[in-house]
PDB file of N, CA and C in Angstrom:
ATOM      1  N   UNK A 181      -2.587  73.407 -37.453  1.00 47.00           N
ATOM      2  CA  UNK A 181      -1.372  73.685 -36.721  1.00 47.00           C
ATOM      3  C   UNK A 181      -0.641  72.389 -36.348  1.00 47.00           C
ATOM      4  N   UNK A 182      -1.120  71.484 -35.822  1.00 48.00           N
ATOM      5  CA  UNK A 182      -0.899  70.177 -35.470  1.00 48.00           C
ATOM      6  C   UNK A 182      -0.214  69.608 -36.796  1.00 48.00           C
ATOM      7  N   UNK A 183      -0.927  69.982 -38.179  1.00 54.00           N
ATOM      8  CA  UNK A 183      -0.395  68.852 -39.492  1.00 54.00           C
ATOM      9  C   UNK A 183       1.541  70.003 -39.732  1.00 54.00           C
ATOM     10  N   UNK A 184       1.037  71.116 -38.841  1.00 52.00           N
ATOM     11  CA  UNK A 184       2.594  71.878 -39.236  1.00 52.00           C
ATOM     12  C   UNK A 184       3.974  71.569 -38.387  1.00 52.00           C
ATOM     13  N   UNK A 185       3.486  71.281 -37.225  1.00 51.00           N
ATOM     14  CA  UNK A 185       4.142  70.676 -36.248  1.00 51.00           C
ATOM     15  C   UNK A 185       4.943  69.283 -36.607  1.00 51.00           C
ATOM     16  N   UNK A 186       3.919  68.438 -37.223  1.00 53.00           N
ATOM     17  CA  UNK A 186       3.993  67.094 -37.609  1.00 53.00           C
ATOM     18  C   UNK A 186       5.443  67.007 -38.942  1.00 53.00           C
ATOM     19  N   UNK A 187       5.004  68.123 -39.703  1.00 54.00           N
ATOM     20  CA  UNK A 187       5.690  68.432 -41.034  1.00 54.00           C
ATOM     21  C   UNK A 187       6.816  68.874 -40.280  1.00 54.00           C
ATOM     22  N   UNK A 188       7.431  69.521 -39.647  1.00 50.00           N
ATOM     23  CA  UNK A 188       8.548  69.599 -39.077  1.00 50.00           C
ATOM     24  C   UNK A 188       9.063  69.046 -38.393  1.00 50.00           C
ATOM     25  N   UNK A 189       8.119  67.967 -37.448  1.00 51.00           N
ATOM     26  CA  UNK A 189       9.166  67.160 -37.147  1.00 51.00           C
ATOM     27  C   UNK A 189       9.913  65.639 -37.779  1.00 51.00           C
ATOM     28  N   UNK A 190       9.080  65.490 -38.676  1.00 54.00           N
ATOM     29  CA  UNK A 190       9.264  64.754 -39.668  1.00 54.00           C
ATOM     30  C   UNK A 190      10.600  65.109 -40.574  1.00 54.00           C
ATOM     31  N   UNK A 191      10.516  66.069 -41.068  1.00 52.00           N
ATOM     32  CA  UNK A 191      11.711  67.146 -42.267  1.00 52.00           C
ATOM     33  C   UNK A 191      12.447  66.935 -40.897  1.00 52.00           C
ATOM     34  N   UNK A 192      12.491  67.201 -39.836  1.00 46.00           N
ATOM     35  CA  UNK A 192      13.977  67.312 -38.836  1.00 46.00           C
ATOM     36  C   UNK A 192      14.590  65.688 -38.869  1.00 46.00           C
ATOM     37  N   UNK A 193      13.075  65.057 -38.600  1.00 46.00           N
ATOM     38  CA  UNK A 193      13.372  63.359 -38.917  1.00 46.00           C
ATOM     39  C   UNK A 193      14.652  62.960 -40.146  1.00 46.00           C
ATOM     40  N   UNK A 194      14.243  63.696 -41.200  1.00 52.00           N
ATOM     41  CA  UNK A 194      14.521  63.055 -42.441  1.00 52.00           C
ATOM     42  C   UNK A 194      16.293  63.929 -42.463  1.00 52.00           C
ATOM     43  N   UNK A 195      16.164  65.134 -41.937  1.00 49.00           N
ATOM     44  CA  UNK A 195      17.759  65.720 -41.755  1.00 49.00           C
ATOM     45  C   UNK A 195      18.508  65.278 -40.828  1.00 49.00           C
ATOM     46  N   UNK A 196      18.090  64.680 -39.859  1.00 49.00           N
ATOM     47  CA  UNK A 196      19.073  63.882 -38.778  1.00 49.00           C
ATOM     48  C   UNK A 196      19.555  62.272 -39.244  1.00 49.00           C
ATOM     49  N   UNK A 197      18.500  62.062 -39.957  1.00 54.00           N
ATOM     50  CA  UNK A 197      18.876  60.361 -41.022  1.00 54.00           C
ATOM     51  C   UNK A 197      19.594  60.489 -42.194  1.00 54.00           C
ATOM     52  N   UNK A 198      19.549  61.963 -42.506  1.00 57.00           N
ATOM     53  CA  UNK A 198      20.238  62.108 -43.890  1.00 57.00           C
ATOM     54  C   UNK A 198      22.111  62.742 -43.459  1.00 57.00           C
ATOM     55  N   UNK A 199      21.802  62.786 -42.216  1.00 55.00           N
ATOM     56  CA  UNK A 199      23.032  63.424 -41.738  1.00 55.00           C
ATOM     57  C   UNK A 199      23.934  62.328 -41.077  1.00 55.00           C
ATOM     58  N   UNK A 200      23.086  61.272 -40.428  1.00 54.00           N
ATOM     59  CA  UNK A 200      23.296  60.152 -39.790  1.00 54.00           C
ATOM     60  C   UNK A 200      24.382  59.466 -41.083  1.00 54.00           C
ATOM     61  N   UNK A 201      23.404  59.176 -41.832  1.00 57.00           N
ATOM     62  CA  UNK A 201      24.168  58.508 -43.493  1.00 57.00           C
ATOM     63  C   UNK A 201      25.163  59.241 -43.649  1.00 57.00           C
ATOM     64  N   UNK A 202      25.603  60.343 -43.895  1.00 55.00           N
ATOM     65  CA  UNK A 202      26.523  61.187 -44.411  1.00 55.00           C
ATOM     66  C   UNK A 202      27.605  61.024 -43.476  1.00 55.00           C
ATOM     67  N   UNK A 203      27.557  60.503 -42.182  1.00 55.00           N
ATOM     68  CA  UNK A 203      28.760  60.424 -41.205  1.00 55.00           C
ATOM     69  C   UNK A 203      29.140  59.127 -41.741  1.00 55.00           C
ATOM     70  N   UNK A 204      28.497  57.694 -41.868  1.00 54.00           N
ATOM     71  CA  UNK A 204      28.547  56.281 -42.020  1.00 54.00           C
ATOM     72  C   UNK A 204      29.019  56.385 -43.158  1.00 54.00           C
ATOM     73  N   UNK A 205      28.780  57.166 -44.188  1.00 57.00           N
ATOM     74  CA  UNK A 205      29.798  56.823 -45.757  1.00 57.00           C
ATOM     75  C   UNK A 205      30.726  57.479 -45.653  1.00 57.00           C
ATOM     76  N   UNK A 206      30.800  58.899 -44.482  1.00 57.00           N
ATOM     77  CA  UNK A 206      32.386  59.302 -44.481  1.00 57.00           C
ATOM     78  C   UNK A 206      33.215  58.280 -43.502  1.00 57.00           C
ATOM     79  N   UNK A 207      32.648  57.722 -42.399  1.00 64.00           N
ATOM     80  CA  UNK A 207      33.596  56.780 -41.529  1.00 64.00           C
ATOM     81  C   UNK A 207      33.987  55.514 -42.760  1.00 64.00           C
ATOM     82  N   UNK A 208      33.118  55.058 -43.463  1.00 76.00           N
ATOM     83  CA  UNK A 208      33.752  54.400 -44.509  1.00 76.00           C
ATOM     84  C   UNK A 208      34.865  54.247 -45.351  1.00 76.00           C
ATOM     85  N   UNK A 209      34.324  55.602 -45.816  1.00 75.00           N
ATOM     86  CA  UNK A 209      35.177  56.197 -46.363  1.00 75.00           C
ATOM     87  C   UNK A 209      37.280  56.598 -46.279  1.00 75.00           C
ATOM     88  N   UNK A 210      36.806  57.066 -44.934  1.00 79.00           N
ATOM     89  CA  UNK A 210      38.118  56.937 -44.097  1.00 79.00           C
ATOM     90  C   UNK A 210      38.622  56.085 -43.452  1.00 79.00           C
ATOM     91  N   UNK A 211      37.872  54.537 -43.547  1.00 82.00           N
ATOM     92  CA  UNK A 211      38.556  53.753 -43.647  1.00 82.00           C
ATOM     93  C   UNK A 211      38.831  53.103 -44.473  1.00 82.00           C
ATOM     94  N   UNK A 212      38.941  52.961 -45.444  1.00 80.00           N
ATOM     95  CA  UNK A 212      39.442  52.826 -46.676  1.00 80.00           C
ATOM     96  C   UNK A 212      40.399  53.275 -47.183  1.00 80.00           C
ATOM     97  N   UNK A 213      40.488  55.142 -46.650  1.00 82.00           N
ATOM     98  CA  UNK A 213      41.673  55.699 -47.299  1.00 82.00           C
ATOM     99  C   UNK A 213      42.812  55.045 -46.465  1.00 82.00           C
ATOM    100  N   UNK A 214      42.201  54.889 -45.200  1.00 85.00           N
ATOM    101  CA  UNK A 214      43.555  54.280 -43.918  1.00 85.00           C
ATOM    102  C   UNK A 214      43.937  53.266 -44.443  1.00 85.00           C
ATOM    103  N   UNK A 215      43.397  52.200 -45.021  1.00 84.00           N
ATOM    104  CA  UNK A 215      43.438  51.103 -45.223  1.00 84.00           C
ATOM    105  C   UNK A 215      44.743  51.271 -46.216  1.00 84.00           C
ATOM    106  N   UNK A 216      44.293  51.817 -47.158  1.00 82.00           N
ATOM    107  CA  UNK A 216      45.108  52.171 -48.531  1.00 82.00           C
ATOM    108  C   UNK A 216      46.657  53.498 -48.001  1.00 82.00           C
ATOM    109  N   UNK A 217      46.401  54.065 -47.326  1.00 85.00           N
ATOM    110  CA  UNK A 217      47.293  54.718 -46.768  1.00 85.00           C
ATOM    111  C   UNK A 217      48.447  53.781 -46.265  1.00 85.00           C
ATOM    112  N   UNK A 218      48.234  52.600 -44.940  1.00 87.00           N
ATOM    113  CA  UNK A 218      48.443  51.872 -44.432  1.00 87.00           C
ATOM    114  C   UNK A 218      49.535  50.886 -45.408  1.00 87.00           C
ATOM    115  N   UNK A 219      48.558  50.349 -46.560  1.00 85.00           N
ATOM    116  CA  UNK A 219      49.310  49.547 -47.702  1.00 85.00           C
ATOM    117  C   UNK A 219      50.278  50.013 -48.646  1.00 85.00           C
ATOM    118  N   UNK A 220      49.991  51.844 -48.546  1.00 86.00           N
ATOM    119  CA  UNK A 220      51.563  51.941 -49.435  1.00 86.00           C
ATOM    120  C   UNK A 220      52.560  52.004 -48.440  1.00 86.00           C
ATOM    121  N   UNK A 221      52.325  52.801 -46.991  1.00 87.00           N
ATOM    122  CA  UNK A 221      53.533  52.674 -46.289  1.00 87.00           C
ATOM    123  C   UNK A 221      54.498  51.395 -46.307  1.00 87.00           C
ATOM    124  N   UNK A 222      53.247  50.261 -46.009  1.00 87.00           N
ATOM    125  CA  UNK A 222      53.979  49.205 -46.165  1.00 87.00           C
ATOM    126  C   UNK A 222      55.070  48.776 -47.348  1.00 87.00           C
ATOM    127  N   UNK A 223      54.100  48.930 -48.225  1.00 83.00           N
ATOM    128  CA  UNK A 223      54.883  48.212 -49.777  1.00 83.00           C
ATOM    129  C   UNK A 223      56.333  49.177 -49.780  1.00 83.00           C
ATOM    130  N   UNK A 224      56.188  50.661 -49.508  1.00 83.00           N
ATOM    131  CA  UNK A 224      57.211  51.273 -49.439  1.00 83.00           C
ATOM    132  C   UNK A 224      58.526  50.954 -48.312  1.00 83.00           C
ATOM    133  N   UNK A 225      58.148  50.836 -46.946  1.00 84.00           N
ATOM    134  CA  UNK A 225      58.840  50.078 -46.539  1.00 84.00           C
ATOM    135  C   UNK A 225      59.955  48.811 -46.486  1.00 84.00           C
ATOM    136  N   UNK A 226      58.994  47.698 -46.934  1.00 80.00           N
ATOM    137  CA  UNK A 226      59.882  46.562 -47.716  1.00 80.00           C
ATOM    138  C   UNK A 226      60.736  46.871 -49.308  1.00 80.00           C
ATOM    139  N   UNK A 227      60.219  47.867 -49.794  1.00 78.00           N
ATOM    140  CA  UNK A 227      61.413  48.063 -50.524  1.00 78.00           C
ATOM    141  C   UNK A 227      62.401  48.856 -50.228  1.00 78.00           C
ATOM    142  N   UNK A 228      62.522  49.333 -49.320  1.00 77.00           N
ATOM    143  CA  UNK A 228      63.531  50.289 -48.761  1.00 77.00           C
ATOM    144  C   UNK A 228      64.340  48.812 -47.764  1.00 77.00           C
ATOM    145  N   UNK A 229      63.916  47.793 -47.613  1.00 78.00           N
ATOM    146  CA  UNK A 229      64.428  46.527 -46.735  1.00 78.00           C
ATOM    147  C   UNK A 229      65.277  45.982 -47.933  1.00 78.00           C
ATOM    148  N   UNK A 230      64.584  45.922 -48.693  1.00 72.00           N
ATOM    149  CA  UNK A 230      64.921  45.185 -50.311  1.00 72.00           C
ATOM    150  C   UNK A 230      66.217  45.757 -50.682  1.00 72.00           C
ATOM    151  N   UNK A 231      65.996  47.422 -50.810  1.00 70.00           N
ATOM    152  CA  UNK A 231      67.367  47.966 -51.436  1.00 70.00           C
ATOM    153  C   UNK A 231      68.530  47.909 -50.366  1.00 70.00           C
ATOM    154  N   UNK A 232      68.296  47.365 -49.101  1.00 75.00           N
ATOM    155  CA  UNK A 232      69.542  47.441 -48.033  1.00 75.00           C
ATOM    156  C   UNK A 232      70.165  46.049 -48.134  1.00 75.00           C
ATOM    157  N   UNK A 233      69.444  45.575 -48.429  1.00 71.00           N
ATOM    158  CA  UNK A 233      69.917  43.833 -48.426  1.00 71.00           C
ATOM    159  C   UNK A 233      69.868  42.863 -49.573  1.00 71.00           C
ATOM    160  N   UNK A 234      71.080  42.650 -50.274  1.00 62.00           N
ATOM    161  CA  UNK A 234      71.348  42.016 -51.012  1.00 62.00           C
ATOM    162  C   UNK A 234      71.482  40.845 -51.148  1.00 62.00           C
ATOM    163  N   UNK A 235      70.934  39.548 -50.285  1.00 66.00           N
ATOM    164  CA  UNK A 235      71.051  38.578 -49.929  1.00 66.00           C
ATOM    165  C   UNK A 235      69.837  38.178 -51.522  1.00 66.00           C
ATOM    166  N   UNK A 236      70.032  37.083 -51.957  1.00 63.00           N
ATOM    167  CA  UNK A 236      68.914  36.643 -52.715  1.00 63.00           C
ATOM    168  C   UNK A 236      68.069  36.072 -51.890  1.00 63.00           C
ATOM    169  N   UNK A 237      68.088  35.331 -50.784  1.00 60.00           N
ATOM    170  CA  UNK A 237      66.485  34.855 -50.160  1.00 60.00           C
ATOM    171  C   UNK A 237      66.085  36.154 -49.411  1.00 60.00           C
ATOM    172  N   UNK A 238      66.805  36.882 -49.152  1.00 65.00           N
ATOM    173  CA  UNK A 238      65.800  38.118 -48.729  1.00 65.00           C
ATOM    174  C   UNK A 238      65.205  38.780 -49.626  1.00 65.00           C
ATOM    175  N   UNK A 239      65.604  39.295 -51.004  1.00 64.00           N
ATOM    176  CA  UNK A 239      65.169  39.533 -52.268  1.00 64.00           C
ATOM    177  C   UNK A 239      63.815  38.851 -52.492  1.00 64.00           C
ATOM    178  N   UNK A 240      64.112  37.751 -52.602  1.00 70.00           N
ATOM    179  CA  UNK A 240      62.612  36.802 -52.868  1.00 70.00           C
ATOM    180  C   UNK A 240      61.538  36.715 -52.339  1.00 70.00           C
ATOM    181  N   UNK A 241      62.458  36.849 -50.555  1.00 75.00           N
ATOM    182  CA  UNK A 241      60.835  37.046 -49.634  1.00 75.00           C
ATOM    183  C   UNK A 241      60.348  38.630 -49.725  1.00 75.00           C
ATOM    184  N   UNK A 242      61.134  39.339 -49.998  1.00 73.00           N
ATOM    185  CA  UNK A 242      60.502  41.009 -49.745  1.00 73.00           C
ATOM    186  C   UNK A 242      59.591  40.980 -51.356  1.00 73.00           C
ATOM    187  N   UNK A 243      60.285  40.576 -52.326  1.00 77.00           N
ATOM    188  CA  UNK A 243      59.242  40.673 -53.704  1.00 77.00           C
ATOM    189  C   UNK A 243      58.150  39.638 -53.586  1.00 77.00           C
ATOM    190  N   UNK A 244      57.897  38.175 -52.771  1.00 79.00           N
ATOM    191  CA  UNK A 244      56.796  37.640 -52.628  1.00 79.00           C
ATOM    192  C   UNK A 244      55.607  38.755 -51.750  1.00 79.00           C
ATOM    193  N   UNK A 245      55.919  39.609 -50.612  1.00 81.00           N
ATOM    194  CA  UNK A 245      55.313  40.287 -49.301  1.00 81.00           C
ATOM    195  C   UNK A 245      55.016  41.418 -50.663  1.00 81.00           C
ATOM    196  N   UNK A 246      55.455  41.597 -51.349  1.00 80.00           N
ATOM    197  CA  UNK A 246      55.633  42.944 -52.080  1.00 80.00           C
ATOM    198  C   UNK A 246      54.116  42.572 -53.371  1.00 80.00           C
ATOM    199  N   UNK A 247      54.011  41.588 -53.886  1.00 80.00           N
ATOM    200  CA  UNK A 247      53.274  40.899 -54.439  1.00 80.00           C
ATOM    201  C   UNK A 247      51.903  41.363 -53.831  1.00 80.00           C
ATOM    202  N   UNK A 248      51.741  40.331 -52.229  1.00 84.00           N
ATOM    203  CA  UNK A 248      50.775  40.194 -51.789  1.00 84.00           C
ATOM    204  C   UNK A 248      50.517  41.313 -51.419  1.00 84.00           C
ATOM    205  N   UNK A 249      51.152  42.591 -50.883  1.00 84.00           N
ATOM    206  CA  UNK A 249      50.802  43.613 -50.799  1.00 84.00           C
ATOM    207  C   UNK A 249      50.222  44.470 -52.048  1.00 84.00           C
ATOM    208  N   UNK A 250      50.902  44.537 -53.040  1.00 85.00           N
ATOM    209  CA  UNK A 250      50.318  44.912 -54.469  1.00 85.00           C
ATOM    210  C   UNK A 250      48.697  44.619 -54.856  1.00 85.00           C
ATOM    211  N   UNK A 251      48.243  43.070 -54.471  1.00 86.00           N
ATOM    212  CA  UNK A 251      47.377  42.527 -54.251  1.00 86.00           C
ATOM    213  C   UNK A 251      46.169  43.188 -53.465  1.00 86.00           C
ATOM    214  N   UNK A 252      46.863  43.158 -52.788  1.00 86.00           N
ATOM    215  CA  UNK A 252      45.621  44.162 -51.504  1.00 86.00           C
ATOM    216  C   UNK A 252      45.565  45.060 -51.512  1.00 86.00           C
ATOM    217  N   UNK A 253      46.574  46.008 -51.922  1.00 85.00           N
ATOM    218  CA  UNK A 253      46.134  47.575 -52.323  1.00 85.00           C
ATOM    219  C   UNK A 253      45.363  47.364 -53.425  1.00 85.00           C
ATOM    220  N   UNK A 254      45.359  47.138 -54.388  1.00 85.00           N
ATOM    221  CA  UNK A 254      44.727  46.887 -55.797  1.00 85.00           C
ATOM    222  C   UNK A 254      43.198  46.571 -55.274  1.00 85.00           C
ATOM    223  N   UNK A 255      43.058  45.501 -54.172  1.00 85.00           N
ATOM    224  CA  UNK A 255      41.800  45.557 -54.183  1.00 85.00           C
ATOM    225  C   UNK A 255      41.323  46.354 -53.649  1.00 85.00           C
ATOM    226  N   UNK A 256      41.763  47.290 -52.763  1.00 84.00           N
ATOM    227  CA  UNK A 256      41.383  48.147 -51.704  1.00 84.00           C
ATOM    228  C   UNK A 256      41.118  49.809 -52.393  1.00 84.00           C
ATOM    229  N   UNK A 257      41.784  49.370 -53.573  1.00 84.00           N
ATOM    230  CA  UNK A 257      41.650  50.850 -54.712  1.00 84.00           C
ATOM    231  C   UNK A 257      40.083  50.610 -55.362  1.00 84.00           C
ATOM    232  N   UNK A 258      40.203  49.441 -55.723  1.00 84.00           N
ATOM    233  CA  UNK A 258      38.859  49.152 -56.010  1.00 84.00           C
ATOM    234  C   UNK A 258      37.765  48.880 -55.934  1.00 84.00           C
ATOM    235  N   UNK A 259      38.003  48.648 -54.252  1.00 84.00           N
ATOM    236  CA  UNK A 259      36.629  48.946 -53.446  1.00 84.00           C
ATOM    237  C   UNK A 259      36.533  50.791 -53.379  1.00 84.00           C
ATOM    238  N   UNK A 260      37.601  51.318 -53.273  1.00 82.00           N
ATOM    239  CA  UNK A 260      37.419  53.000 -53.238  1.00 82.00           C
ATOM    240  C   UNK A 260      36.291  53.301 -54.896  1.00 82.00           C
ATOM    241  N   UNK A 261      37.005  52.943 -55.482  1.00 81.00           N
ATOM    242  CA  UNK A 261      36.089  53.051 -57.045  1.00 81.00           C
ATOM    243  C   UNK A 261      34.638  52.923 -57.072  1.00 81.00           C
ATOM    244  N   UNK A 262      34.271  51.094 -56.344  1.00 82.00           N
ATOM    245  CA  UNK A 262      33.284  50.678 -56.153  1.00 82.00           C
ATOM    246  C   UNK A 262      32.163  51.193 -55.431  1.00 82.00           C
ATOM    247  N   UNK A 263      32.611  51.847 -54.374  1.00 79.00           N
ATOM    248  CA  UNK A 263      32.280  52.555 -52.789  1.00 79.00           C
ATOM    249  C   UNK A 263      31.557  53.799 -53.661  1.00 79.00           C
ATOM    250  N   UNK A 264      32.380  54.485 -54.846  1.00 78.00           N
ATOM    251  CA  UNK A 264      31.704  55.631 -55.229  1.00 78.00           C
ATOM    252  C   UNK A 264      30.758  55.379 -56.453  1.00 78.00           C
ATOM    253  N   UNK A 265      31.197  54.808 -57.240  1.00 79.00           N
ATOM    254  CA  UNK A 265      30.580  54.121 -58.237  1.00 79.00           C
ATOM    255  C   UNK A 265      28.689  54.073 -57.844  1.00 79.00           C
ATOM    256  N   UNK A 266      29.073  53.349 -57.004  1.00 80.00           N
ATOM    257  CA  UNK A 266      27.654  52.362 -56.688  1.00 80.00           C
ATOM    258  C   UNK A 266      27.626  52.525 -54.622  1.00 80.00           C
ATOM    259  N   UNK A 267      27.075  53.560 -54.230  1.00 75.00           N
ATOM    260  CA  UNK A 267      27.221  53.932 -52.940  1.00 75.00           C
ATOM    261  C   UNK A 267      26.314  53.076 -52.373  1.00 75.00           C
ATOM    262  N   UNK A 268      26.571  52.451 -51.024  1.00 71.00           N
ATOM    263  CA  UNK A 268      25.388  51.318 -50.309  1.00 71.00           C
ATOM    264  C   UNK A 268      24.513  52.079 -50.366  1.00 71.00           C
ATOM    265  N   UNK A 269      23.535  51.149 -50.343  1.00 73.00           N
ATOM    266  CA  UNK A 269      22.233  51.183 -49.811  1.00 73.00           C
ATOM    267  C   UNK A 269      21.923  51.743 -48.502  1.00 73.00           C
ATOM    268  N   UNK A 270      20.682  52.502 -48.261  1.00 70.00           N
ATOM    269  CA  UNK A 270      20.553  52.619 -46.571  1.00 70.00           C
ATOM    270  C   UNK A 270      20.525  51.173 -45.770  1.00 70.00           C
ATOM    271  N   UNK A 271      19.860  50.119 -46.788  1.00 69.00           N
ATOM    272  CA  UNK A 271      19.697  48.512 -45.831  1.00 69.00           C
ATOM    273  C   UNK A 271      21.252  48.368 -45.516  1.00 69.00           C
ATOM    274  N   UNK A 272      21.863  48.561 -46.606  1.00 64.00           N
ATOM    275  CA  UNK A 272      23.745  47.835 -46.567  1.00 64.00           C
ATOM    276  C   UNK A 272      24.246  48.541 -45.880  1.00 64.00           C
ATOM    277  N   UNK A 273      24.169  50.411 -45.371  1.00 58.00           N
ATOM    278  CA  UNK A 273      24.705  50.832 -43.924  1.00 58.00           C
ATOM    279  C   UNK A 273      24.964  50.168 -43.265  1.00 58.00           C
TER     280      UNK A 273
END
């Protein structure tokens, strides 16, 4: 009776750690999409700055910001890829 006790609380062990994980790759998760959410508003933004203003040094600085933003979404797509690809480790939690 004791080894049945043991067996269940163990299996409850292993569903509260397996549930634990499942919150930590969705909080991940959703931050990532924020992240990437976050970076098109932006990029969309400055081009809506871009099409109001015809100045050429404003042109230049909104397509340099537009760049570096391109940049960081791109990587941030590809940590989403990566993230599923190849899911952490319980150590890397």
């Amino acid at each position: 009776m004791n080894e049945e006790i043991n067996s269940n609380e163990n299996n409850l062990y292993e569903l509260a750690k397996e549930d634990n994980s499942t919150n930590m790759v969705i909080q991940n998760y959703n931050e990532l999409l924020s992240k990437f959410e976050n970076l098109i508003k932006t990029i969309i933004a400055k081009i809506d700055i871009g099409k109001q203003n015809s100045s050429s040094n404003t042109e230049d600085g909104i397509f340099k910001d537009l760049e570096k933003n391109i940049i960081e979404l791109d990587n941030t797509f590809l940590a989403l890829i990566s993230y599923f690809k190849n899911p952490p480790s319980d150590e890397e939690k």
